[in-house]
XYZ file of N, CA and C in Angstrom:
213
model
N 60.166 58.269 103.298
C 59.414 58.291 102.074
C 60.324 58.635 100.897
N 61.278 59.561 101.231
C 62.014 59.361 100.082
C 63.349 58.884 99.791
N 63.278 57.938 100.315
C 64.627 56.722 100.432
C 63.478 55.791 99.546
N 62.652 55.590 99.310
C 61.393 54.528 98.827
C 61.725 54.896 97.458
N 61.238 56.620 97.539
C 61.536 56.945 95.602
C 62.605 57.051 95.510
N 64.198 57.290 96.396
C 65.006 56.720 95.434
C 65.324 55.317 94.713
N 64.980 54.502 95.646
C 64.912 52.844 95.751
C 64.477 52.849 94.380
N 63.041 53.299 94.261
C 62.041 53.483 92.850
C 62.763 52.925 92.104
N 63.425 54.588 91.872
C 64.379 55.314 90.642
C 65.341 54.634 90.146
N 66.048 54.126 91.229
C 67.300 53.339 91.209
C 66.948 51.692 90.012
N 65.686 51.212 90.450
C 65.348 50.136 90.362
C 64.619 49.945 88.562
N 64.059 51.399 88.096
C 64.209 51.904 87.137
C 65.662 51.782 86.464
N 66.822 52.227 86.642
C 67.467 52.410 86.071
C 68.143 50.742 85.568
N 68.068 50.213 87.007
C 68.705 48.637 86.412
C 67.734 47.825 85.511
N 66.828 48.347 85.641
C 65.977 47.028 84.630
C 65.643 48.138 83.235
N 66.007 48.827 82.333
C 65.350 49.685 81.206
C 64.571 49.020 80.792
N 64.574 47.569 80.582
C 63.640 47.161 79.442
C 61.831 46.784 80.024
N 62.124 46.988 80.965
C 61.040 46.717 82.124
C 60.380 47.804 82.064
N 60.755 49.412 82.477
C 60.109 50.362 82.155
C 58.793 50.855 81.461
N 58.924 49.799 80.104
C 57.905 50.263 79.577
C 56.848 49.433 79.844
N 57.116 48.497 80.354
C 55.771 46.895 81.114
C 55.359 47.934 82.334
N 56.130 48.553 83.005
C 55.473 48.971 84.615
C 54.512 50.104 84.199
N 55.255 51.270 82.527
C 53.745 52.024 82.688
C 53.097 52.092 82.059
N 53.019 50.779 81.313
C 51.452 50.208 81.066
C 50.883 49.383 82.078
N 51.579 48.654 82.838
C 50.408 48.550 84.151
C 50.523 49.796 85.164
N 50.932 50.709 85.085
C 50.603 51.655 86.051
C 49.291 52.459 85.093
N 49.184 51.971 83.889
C 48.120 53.073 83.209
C 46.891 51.972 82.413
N 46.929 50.471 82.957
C 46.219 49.563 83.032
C 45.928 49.297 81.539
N 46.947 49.209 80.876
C 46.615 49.118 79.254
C 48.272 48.118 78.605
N 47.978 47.096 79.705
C 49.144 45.646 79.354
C 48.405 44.897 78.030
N 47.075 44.804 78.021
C 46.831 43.674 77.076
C 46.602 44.917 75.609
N 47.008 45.938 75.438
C 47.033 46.606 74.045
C 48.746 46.649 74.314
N 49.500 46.741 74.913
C 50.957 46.507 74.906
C 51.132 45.495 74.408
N 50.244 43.927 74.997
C 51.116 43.384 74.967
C 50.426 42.605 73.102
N 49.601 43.028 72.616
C 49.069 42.975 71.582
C 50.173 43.582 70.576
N 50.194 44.286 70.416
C 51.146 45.444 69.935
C 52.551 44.484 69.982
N 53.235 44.071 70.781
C 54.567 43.505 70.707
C 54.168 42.152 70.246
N 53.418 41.385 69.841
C 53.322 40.329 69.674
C 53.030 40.926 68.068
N 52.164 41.563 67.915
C 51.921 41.719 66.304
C 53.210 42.215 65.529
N 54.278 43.140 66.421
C 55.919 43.421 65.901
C 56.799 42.233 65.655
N 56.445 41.158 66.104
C 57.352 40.200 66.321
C 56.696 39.156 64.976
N 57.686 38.813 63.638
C 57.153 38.171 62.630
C 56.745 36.933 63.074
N 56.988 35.778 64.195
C 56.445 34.727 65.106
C 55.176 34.955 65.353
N 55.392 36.029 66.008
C 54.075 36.293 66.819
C 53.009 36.536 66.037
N 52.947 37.226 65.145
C 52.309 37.655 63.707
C 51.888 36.377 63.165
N 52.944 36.020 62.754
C 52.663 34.186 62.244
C 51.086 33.555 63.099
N 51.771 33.361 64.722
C 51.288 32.465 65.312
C 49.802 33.317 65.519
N 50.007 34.424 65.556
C 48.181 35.386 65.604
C 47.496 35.140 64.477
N 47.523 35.041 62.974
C 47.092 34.828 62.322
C 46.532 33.326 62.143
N 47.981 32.379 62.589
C 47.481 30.883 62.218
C 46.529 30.151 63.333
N 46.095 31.329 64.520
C 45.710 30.806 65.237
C 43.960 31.558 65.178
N 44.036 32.648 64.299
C 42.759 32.923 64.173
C 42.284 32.247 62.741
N 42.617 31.887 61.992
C 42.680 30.688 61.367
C 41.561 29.523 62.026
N 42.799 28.816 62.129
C 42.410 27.672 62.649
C 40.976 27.723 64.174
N 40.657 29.175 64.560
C 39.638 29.228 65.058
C 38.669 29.366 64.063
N 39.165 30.451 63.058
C 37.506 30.748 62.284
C 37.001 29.015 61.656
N 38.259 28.414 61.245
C 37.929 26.800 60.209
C 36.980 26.227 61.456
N 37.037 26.462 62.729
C 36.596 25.306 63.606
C 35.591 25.707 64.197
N 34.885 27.425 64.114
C 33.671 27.676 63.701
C 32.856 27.133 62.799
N 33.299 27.061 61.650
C 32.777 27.045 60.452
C 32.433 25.721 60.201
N 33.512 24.808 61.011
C 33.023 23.569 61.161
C 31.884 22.900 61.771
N 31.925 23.539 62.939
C 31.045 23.478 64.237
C 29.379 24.078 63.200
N 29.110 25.185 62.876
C 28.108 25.514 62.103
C 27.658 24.450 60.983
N 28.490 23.801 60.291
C 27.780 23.168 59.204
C 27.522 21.796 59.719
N 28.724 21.249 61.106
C 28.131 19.742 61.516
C 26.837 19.797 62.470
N 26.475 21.419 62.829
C 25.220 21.590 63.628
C 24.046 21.700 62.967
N 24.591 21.974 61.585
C 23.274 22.564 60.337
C 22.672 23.775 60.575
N 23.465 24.709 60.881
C 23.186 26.364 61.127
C 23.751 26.243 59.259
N 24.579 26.132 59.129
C 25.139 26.508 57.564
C 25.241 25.431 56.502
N 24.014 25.440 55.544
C 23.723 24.293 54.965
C 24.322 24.204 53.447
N 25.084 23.106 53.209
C 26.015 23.332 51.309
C 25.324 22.318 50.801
């Protein structure tokens, strides 16, 4: 058993950037991680915005060619 946690530890040390992905799934909170790094990233930011965008326009579309929203 503890040849396993050194293995762990060890396996920790070669990957750092990994670390912080394993304890948010060890603490089941990947999709506010991975929210969070996508909103840091000016792409990602970009592509979150232009993509809630182009959802709200295609609501809005969908409502007025159904006649829920009448101009």
């Amino acid at each position: 058993m503890t040849e396993d946690k050194n293995t762990h530890s060890d396996d920790q040390q070669n990957w750092p950037g990994l670390s912080e992905i394993d304890k948010a799934l060890a603490e089941n909170r990947l999709t506010a991680y991975t929210w969070r790094k996508t909103w840091a990233d000016p792409w990602g930011r970009f592509g979150l915005i232009t993509f809630f965008i182009a959802f709200l326009a295609f609501l809005i579309y969908v409502a007025i060619d159904d006649g829920l929203i009448v101009i």
